[in-house]
PDB file of C-alpha atoms in Angstrom:
ATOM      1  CA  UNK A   1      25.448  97.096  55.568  1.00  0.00           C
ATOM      2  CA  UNK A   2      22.210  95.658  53.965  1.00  0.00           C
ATOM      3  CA  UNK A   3      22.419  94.048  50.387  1.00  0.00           C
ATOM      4  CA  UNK A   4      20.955  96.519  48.530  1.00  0.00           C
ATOM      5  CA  UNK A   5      20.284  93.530  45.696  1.00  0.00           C
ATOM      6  CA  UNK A   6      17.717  91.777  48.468  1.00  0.00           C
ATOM      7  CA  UNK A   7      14.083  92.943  48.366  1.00  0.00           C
ATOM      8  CA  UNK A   8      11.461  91.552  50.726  1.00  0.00           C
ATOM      9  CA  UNK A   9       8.126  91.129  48.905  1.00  0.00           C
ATOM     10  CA  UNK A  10       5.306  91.875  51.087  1.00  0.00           C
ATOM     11  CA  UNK A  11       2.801  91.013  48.495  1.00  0.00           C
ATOM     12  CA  UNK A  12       0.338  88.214  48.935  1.00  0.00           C
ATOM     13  CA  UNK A  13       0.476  85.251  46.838  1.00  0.00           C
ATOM     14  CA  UNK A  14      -0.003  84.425  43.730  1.00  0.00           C
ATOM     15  CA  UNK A  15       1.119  87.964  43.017  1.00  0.00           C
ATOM     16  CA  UNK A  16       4.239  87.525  45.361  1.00  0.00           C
ATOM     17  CA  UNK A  17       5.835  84.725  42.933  1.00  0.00           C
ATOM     18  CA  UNK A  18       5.178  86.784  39.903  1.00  0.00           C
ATOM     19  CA  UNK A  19       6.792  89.463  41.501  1.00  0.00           C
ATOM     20  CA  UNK A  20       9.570  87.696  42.214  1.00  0.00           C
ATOM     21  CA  UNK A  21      10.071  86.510  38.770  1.00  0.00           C
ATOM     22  CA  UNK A  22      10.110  90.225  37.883  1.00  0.00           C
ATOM     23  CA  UNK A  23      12.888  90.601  40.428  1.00  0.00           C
ATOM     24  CA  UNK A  24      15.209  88.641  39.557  1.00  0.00           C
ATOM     25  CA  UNK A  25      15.044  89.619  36.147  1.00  0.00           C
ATOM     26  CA  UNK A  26      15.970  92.957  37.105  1.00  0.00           C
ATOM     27  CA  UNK A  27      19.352  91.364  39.007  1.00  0.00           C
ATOM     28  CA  UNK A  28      17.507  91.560  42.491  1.00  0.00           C
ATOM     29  CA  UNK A  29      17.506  88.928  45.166  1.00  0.00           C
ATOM     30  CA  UNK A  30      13.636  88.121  46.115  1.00  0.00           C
ATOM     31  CA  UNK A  31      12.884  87.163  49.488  1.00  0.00           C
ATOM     32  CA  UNK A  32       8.894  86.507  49.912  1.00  0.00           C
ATOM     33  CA  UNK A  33       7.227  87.223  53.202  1.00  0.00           C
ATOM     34  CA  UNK A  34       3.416  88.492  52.100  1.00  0.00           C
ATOM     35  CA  UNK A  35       2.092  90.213  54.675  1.00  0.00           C
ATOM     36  CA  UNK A  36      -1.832  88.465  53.899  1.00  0.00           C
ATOM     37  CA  UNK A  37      -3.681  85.439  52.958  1.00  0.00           C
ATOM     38  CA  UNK A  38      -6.469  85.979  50.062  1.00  0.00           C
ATOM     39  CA  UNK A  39      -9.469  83.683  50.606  1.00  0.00           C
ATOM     40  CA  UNK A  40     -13.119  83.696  49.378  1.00  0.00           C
ATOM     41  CA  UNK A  41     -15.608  84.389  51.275  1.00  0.00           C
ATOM     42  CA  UNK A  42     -19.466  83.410  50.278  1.00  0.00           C
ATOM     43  CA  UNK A  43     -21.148  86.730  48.874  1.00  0.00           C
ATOM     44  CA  UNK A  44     -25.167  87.192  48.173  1.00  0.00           C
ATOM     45  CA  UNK A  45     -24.302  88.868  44.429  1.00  0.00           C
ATOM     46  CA  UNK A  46     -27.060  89.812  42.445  1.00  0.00           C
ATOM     47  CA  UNK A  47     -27.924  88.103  39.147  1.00  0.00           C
ATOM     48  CA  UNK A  48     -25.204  89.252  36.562  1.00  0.00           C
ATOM     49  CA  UNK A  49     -28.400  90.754  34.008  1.00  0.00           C
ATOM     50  CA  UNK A  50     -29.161  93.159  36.867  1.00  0.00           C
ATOM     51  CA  UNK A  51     -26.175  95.322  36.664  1.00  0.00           C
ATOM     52  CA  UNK A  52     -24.555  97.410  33.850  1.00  0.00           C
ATOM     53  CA  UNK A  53     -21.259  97.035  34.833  1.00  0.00           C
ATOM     54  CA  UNK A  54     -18.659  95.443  37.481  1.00  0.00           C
ATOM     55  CA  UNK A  55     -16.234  98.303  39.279  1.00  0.00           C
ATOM     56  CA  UNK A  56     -13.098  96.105  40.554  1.00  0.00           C
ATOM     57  CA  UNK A  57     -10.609  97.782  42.367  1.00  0.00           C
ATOM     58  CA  UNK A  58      -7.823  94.496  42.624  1.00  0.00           C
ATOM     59  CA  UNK A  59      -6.975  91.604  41.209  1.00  0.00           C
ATOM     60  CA  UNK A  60      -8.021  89.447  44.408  1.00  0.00           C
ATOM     61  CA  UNK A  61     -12.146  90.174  43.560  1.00  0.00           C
ATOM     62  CA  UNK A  62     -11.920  89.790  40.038  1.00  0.00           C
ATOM     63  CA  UNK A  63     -10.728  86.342  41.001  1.00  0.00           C
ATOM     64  CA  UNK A  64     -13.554  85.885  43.480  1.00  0.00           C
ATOM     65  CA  UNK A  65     -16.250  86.452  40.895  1.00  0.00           C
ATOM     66  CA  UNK A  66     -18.128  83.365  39.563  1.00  0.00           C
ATOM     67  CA  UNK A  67     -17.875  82.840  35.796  1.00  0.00           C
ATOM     68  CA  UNK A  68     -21.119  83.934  35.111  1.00  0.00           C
ATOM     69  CA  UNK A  69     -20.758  87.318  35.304  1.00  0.00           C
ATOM     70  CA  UNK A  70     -17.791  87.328  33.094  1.00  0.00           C
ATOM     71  CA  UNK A  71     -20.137  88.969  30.532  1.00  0.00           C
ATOM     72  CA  UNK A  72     -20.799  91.904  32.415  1.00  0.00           C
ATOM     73  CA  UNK A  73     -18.606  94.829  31.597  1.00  0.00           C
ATOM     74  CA  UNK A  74     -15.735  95.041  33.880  1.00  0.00           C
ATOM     75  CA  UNK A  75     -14.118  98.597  34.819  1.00  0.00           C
ATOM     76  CA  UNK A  76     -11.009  98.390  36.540  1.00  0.00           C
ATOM     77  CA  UNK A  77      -8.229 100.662  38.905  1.00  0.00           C
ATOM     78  CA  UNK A  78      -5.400  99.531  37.357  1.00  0.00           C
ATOM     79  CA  UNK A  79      -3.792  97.968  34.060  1.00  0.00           C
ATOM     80  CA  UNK A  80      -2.678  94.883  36.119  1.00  0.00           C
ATOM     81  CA  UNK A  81      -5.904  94.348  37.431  1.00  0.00           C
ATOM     82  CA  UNK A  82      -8.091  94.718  33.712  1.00  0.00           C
ATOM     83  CA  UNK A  83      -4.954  92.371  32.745  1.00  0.00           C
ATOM     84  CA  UNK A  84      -6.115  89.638  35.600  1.00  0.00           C
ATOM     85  CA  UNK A  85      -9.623  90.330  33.815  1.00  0.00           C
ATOM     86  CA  UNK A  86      -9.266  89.709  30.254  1.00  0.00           C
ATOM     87  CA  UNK A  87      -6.763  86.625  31.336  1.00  0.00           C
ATOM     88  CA  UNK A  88     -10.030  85.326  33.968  1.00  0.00           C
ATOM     89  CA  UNK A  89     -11.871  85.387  30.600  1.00  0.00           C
ATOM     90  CA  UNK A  90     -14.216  88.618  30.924  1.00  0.00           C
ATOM     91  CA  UNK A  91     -14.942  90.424  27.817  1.00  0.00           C
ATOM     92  CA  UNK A  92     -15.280  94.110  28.112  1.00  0.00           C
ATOM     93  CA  UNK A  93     -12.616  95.678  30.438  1.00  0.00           C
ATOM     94  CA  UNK A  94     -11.517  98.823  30.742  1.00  0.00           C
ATOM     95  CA  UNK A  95      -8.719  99.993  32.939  1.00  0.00           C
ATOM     96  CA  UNK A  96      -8.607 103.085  35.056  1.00  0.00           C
ATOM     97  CA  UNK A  97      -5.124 103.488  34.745  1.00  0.00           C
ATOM     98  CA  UNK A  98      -5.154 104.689  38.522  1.00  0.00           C
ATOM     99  CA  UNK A  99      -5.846 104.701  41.964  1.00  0.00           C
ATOM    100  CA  UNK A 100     -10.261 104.775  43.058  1.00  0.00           C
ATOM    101  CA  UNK A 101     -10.229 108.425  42.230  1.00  0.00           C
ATOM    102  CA  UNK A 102      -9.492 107.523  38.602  1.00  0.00           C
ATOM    103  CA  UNK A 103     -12.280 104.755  38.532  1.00  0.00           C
ATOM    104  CA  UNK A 104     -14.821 106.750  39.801  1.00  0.00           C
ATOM    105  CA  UNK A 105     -14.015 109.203  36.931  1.00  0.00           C
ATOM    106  CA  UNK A 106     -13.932 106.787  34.378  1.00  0.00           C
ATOM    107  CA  UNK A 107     -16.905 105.118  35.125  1.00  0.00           C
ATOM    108  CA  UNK A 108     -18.601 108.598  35.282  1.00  0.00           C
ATOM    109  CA  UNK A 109     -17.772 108.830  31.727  1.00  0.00           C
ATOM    110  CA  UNK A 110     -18.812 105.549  30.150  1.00  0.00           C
ATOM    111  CA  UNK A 111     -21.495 104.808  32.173  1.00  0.00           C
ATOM    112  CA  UNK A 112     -24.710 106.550  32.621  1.00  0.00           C
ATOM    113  CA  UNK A 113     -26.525 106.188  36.302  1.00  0.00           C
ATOM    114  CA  UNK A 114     -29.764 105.694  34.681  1.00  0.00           C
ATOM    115  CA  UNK A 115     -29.115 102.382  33.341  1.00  0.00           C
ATOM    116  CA  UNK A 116     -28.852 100.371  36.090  1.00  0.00           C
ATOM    117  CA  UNK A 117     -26.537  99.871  38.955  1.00  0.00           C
ATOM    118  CA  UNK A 118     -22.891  98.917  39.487  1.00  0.00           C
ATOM    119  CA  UNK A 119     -21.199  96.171  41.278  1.00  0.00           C
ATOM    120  CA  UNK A 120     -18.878  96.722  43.484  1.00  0.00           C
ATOM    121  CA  UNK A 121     -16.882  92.922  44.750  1.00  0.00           C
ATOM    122  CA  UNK A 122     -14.493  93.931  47.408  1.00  0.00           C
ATOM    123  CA  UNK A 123     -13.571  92.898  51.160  1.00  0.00           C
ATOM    124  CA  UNK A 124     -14.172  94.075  54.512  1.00  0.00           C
ATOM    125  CA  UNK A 125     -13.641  97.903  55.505  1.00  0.00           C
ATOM    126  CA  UNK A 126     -12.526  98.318  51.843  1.00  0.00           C
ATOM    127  CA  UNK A 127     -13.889 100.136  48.932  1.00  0.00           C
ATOM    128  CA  UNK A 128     -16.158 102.285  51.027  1.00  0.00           C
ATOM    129  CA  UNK A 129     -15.095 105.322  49.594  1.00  0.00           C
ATOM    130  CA  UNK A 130     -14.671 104.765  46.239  1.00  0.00           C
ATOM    131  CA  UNK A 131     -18.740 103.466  47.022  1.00  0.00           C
ATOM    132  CA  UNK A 132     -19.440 106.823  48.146  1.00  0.00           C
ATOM    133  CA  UNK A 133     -17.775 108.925  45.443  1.00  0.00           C
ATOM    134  CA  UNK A 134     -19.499 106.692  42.524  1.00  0.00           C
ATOM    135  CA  UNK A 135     -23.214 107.333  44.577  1.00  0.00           C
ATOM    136  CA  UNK A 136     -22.094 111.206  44.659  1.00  0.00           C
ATOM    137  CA  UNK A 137     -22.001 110.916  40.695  1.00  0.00           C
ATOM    138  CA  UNK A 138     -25.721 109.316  40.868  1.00  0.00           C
ATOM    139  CA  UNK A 139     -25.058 105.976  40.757  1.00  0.00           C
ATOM    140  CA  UNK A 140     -26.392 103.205  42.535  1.00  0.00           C
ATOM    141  CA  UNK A 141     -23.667 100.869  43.868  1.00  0.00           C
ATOM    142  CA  UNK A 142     -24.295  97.499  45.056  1.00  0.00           C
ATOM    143  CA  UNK A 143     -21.139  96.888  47.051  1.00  0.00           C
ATOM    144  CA  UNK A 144     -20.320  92.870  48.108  1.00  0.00           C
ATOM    145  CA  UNK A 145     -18.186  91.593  50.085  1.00  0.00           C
ATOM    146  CA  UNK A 146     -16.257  88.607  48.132  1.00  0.00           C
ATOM    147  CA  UNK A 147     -12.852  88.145  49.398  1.00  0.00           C
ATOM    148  CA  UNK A 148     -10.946  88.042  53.282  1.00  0.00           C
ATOM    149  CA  UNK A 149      -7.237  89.120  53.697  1.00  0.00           C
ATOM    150  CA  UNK A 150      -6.394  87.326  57.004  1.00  0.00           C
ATOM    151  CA  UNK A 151      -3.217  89.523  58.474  1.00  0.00           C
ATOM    152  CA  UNK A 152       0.187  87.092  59.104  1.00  0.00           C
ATOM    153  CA  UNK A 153       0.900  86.604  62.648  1.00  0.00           C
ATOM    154  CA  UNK A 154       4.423  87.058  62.026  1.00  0.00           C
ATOM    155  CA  UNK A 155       7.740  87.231  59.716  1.00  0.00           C
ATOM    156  CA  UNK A 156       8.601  84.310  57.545  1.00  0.00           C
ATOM    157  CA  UNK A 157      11.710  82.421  59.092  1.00  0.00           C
ATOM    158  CA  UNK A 158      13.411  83.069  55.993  1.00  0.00           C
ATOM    159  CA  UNK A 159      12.579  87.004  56.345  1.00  0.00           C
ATOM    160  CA  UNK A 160      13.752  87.164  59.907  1.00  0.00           C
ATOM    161  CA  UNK A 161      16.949  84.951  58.871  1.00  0.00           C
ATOM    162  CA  UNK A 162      17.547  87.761  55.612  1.00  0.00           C
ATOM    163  CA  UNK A 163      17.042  90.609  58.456  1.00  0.00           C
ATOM    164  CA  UNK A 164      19.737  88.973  61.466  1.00  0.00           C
ATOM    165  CA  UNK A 165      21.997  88.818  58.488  1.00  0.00           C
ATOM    166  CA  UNK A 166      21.449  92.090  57.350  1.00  0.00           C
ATOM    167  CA  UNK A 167      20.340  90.830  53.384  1.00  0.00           C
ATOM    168  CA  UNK A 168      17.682  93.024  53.111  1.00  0.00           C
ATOM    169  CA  UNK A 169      18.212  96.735  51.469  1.00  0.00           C
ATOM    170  CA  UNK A 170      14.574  97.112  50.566  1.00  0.00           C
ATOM    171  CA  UNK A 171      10.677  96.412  51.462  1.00  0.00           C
ATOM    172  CA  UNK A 172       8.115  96.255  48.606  1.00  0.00           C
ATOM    173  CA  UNK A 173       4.607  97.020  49.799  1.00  0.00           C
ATOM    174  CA  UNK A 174       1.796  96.928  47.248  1.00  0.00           C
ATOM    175  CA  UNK A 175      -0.989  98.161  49.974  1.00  0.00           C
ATOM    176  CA  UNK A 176      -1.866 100.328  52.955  1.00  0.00           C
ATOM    177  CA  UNK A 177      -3.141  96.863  54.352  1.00  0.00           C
ATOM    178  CA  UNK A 178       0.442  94.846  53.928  1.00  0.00           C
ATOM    179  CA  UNK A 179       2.543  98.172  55.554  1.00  0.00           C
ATOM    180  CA  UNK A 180       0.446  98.162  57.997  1.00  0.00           C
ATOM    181  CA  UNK A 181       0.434  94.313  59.150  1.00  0.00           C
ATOM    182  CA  UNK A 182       3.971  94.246  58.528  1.00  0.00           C
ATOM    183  CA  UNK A 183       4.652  97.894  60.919  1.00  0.00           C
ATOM    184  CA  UNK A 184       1.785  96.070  63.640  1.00  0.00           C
ATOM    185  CA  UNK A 185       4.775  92.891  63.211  1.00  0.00           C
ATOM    186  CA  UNK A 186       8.064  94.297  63.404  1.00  0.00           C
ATOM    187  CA  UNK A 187       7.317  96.685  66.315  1.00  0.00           C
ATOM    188  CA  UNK A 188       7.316  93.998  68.617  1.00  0.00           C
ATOM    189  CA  UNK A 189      10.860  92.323  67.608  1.00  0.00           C
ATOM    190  CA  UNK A 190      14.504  93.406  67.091  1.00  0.00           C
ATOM    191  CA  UNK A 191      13.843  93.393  63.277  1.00  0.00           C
ATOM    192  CA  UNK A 192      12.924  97.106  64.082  1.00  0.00           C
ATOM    193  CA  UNK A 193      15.594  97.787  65.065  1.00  0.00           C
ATOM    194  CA  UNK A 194      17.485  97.011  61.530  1.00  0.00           C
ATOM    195  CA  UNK A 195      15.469  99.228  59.190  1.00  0.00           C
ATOM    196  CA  UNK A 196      17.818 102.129  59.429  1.00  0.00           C
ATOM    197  CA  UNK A 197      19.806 100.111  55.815  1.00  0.00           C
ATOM    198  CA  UNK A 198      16.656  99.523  54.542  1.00  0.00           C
ATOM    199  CA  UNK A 199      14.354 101.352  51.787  1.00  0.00           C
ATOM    200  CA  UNK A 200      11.029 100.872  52.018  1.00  0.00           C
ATOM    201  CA  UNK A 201       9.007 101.116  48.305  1.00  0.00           C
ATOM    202  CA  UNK A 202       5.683 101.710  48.710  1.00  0.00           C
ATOM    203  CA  UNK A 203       2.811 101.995  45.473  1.00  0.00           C
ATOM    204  CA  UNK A 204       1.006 105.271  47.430  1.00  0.00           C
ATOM    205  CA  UNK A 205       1.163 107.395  49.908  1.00  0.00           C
ATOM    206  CA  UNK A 206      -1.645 105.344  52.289  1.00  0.00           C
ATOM    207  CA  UNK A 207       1.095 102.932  52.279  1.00  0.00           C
ATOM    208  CA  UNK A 208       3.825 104.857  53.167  1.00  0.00           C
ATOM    209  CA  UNK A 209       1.419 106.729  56.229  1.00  0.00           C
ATOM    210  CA  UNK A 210       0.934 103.123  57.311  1.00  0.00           C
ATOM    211  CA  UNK A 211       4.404 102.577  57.819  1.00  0.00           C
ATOM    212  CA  UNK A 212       4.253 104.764  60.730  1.00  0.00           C
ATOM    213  CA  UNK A 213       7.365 105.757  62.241  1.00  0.00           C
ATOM    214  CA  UNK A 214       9.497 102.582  61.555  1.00  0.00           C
ATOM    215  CA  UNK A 215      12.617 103.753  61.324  1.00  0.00           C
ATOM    216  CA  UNK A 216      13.494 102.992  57.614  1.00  0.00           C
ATOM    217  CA  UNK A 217      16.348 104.498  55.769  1.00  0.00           C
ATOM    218  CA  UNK A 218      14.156 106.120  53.441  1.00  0.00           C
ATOM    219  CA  UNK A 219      10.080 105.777  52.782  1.00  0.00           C
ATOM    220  CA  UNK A 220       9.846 106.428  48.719  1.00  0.00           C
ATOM    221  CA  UNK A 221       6.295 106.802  46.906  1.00  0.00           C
ATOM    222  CA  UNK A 222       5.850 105.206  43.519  1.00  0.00           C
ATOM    223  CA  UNK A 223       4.444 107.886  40.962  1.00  0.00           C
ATOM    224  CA  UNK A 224       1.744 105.908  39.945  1.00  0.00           C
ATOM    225  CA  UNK A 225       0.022 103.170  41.793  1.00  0.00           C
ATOM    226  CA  UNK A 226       1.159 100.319  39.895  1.00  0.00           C
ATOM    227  CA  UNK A 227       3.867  97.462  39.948  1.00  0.00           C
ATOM    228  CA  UNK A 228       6.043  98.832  36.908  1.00  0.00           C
ATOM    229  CA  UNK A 229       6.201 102.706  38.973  1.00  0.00           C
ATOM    230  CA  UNK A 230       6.903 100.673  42.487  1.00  0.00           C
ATOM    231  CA  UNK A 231       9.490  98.279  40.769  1.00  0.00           C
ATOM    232  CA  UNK A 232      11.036 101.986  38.881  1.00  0.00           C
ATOM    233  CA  UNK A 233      12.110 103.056  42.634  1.00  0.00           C
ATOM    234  CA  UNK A 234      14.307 100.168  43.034  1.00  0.00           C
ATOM    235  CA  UNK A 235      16.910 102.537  40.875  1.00  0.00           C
ATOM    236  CA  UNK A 236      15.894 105.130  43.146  1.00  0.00           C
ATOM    237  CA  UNK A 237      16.274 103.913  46.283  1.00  0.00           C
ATOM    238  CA  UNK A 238      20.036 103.460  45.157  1.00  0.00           C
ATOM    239  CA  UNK A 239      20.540 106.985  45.988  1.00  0.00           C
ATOM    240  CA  UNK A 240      21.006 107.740  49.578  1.00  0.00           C
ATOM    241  CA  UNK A 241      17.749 109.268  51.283  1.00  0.00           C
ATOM    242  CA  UNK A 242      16.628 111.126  54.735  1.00  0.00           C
ATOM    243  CA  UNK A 243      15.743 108.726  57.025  1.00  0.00           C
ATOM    244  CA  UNK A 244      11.424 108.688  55.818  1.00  0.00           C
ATOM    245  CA  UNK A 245      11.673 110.834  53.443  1.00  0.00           C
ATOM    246  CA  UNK A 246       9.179 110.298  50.159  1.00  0.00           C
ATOM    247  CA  UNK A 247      10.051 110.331  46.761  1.00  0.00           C
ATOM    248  CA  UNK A 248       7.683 111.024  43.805  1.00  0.00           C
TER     249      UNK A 248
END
């Protein structure tokens, strides 16, 4: 039987340690094993005068952004990420509260297209919608990419080790991207074959779709795409589930 106090964190780091600390002050056993590497990547930007505002959708390209264009209002997806703003030392942020859907909507309402076009910092294959739906409200969107998430190549040895042992009772993933790198891992190894104790918590439901058919006790669905609704399913996922069922 898997320790139901032992939660693998998926996230990448920094996040993964401050998850962690959340963790164990909630009487749960961390063990990290992020799923990606966050590095900068050179970006053409345009001058920060040019736009009207900055529309971030994580943490990892508010980060990326040079300090000049901490003047420039900043709209952001979710109250973590405006948080990683205002402590990054921007001025004006604004937080969507949400998933992309939400910070399209927002930034429909406080900004007007005519005033000049919006930033978008992201990475690779991401953000291309939310792109799309802010053009469909008028807006011009200069999109840039400013960040790489390199996939791992495989389990921690202290993940594996918490697996063979059977210490895991749940999986923590905080995107589609980590699920699936960490589904793409596991299918090739025995540790698929000892998910059928195991929970897997996942912030939406792109997540939990990446998952795939892994064989997890449960898949649960946090009811709002953010760290405090993910971390809420811990309680949850105490309660005995269909085997991929999800939980909202």
């Amino acid at each position: 039987m898997a320790d139901a106090r032992a939660v693998l964190v998926t996230r990448p780091e920094p996040e993964a340690r401050e998850t962690a600390r959340r963790l164990r002050a909630l009487g749960y056993r961390p063990v990290l094993a992020p799923m990606l590497t966050i590095t900068p990547v050179p970006a053409r930007l345009p001058p920060p005068e040019a736009v009207q505002a900055i529309i971030a959708g994580s943490m990892n390209a508010v980060r990326a952004l040079p300090a000049a264009y901490r003047r420039v209002p900043l709209l952001a997806v979710g109250d973590a990420t405006a948080a990683a703003a205002r402590a990054g030392g921007f001025r004006t942020v604004r937080s969507a509260a949400g998933d992309a859907r939400d910070l399209a909507a927002l930034a429909a309402r406080l900004l007007d297209p005519r005033s000049g076009p919006l930033l978008l910092p992201t990475r690779a294959g991401e953000g291309l919608r939310l792109a799309a739906d802010l053009r469909a409200r008028g807006f011009a969107v200069l999109r840039r990419i400013v960040y790489a998430a390199t996939p791992a190549a495989g389990l921690a040895e202290r993940a594996r080790a918490a697996f063979a042992r059977g210490a895991v009772g749940a999986v923590v993933f905080f995107s589609a991207s980590a699920a699936r790198t960490f589904a793409r891992i596991v299918r090739r190894g025995p540790v698929a074959r000892m998910l059928g104790g195991v929970t897997a918590l996942t912030i939406s439901e792109a997540a939990a779709a990446a998952l795939g058919d892994l064989a997890f006790r449960a898949v649960r669905v946090a009811a709002r795409p953010d760290q405090d609704s993910l971390l809420a399913l811990l309680s949850a996922g105490g309660r005995r589930g269909r085997r991929g069922e999800r939980c909202r």
